[in-house]
PDB file of C-alpha atoms in Angstrom:
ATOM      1  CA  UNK A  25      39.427 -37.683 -17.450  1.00 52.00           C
ATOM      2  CA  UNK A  26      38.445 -36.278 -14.252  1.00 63.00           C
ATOM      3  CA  UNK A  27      42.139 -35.436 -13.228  1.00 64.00           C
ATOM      4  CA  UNK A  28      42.607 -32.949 -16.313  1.00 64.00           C
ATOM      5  CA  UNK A  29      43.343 -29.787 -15.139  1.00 63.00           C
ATOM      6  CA  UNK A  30      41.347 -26.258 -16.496  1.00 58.00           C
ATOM      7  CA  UNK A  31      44.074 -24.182 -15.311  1.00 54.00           C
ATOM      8  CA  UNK A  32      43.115 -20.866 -17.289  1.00 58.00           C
ATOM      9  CA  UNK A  33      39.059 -20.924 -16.389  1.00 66.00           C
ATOM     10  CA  UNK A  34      39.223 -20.312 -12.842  1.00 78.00           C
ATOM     11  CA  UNK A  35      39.930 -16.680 -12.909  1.00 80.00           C
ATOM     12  CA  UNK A  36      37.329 -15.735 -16.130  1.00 80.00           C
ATOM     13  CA  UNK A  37      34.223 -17.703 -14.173  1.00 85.00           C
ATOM     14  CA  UNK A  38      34.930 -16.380 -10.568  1.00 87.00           C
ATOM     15  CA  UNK A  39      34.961 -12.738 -12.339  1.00 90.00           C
ATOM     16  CA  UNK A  40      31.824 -13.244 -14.223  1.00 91.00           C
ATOM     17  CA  UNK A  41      30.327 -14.732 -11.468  1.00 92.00           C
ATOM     18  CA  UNK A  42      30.787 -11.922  -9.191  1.00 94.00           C
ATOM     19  CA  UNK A  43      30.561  -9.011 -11.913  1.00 95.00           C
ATOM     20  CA  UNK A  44      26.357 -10.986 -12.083  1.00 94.00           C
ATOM     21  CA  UNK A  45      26.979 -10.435  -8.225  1.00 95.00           C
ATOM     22  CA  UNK A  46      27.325  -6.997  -8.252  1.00 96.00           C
ATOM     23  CA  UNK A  47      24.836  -6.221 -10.584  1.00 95.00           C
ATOM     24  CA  UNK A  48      22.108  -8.190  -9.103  1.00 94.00           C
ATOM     25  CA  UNK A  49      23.085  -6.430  -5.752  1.00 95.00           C
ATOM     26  CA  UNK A  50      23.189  -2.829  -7.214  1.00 95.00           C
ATOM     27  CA  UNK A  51      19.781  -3.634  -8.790  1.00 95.00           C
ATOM     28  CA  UNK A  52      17.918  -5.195  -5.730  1.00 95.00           C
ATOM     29  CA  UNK A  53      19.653  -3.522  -2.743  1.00 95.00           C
ATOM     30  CA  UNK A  54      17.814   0.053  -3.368  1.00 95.00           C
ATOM     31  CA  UNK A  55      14.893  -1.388  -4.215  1.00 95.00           C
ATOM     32  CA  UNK A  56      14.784  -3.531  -1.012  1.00 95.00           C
ATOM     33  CA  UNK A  57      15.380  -0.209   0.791  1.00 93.00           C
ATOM     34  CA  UNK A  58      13.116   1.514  -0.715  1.00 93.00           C
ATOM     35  CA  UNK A  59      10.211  -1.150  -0.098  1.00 94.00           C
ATOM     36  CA  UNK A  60      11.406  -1.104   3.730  1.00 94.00           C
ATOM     37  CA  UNK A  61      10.695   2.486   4.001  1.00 91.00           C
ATOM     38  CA  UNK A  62       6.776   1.728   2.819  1.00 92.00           C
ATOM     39  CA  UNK A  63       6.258  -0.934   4.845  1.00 93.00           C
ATOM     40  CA  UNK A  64       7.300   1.248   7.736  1.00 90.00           C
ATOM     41  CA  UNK A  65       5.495   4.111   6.485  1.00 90.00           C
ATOM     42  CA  UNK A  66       2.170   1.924   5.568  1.00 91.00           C
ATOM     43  CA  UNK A  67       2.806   0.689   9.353  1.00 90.00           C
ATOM     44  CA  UNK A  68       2.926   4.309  10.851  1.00 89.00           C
ATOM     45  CA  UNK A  69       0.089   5.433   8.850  1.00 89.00           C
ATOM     46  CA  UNK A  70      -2.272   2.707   9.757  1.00 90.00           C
ATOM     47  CA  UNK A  71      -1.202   3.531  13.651  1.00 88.00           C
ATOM     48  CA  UNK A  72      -2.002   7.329  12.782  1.00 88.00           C
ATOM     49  CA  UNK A  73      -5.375   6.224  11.771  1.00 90.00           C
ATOM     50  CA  UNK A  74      -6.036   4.325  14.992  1.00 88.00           C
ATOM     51  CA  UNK A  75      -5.248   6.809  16.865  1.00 86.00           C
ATOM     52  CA  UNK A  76      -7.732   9.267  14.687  1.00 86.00           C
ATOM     53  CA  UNK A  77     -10.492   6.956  15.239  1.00 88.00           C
ATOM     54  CA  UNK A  78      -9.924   6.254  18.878  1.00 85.00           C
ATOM     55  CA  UNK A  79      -9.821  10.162  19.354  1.00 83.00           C
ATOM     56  CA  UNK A  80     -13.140  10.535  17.701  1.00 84.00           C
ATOM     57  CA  UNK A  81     -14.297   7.542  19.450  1.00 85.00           C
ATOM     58  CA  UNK A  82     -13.721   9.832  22.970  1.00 82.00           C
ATOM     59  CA  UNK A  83     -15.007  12.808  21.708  1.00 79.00           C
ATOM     60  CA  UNK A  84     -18.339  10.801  21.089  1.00 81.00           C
ATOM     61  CA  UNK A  85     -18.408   8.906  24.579  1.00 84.00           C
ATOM     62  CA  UNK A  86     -17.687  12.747  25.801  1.00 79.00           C
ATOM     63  CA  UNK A  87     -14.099  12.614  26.954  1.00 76.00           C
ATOM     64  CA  UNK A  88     -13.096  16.210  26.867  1.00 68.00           C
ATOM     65  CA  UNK A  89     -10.170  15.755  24.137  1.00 63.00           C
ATOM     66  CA  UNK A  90      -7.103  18.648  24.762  1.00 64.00           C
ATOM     67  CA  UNK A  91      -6.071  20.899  22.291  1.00 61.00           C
ATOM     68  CA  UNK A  92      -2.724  19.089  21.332  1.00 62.00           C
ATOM     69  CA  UNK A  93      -1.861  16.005  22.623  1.00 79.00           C
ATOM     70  CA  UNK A  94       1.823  13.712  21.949  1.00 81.00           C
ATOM     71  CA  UNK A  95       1.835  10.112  21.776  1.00 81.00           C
ATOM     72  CA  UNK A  96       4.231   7.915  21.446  1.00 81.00           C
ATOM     73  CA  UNK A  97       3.040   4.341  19.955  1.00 79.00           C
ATOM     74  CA  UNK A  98       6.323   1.742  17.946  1.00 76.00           C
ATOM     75  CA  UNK A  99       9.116   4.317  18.907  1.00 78.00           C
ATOM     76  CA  UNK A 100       7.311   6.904  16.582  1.00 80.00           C
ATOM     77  CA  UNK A 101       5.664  10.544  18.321  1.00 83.00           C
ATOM     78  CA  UNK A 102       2.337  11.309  17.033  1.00 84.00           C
ATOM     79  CA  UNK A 103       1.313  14.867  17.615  1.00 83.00           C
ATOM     80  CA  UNK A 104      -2.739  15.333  17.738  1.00 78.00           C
ATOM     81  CA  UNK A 105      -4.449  18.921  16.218  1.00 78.00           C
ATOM     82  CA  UNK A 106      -7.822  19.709  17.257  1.00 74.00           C
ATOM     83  CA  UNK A 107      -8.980  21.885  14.248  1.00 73.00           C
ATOM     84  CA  UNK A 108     -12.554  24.060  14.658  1.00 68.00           C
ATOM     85  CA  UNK A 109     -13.938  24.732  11.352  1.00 68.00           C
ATOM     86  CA  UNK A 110     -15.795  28.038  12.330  1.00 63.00           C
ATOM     87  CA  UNK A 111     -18.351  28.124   9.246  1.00 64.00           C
ATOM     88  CA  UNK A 112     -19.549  24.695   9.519  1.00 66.00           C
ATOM     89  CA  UNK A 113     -19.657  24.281  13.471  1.00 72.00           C
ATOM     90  CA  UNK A 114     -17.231  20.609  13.239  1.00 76.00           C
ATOM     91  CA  UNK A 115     -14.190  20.003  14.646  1.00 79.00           C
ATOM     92  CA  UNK A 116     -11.739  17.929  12.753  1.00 82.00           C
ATOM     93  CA  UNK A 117      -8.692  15.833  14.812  1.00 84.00           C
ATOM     94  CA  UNK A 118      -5.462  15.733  12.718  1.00 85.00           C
ATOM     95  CA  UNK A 119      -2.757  13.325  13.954  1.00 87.00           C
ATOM     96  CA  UNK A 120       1.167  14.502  12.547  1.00 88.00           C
ATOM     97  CA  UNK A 121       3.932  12.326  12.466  1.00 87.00           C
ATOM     98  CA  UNK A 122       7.419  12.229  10.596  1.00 87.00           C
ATOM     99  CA  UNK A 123       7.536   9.345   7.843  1.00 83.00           C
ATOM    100  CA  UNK A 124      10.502   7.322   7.282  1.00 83.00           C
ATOM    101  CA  UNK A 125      12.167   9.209   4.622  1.00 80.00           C
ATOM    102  CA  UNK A 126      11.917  12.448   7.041  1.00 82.00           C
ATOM    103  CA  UNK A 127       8.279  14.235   5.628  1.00 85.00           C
ATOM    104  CA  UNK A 128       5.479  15.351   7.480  1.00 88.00           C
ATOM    105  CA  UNK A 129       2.337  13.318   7.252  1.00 88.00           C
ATOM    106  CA  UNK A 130      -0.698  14.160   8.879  1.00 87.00           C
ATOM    107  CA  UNK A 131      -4.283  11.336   8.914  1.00 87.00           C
ATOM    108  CA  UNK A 132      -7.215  13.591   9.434  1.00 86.00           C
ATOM    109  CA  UNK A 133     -10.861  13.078   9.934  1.00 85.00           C
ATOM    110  CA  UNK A 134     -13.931  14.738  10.850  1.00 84.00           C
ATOM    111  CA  UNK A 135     -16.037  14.760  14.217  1.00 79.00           C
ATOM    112  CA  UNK A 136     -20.184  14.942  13.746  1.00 70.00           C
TER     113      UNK A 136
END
């Protein structure tokens, strides 16, 4: 019984087995990309927001901040913008950085 040979199954299961391949990969692949690219963006934008906060933090301690400032923090350049609102008398600190699918984000917030 366990000598019996299946001859004509071998080809029909190894082509359904990787026809569920291929779909399973054309499926997940893109979406495993895709969910790459937020974690590295959720990553960059929680560094942008450090740095906002430790700019403000200076500005209160009285660290004369410069007008635009790079930094470089994980391989990514952040590029600060000091922003005087004229009517209100506050300054607001922008940080700009490229995201991983190649936008522009900016993480702003306002100094009292």
């Amino acid at each position: 019984m366990w000598w019996k040979s299946n001859g004509g199954f071998f080809l029909a299961e190894l082509l359904l087995s990787l026809s569920a391949w291929l779909i399973a990969t054309t499926i997940l692949l893109p979406l495993a990309i895709y969910l790459i690219g937020q974690s590295i963006d959720l990553r960059h934008g929680t560094d942008a927001i450090h740095l906002v906060y430790e700019r403000l933090q200076e500005m209160k301690l009285g660290i004369a901040p410069t007008e635009i400032d790079r930094v470089e923090k994980n391989g990514v350049v952040f590029n600060y913008k000091m922003i005087h609102h004229e009517s209100e008398s506050v300054m607001e600190v922008c940080v700009e950085y490229n995201g991983y699918f190649s936008e522009k984000r900016s993480k702003c917030a306002f100094a009292e």
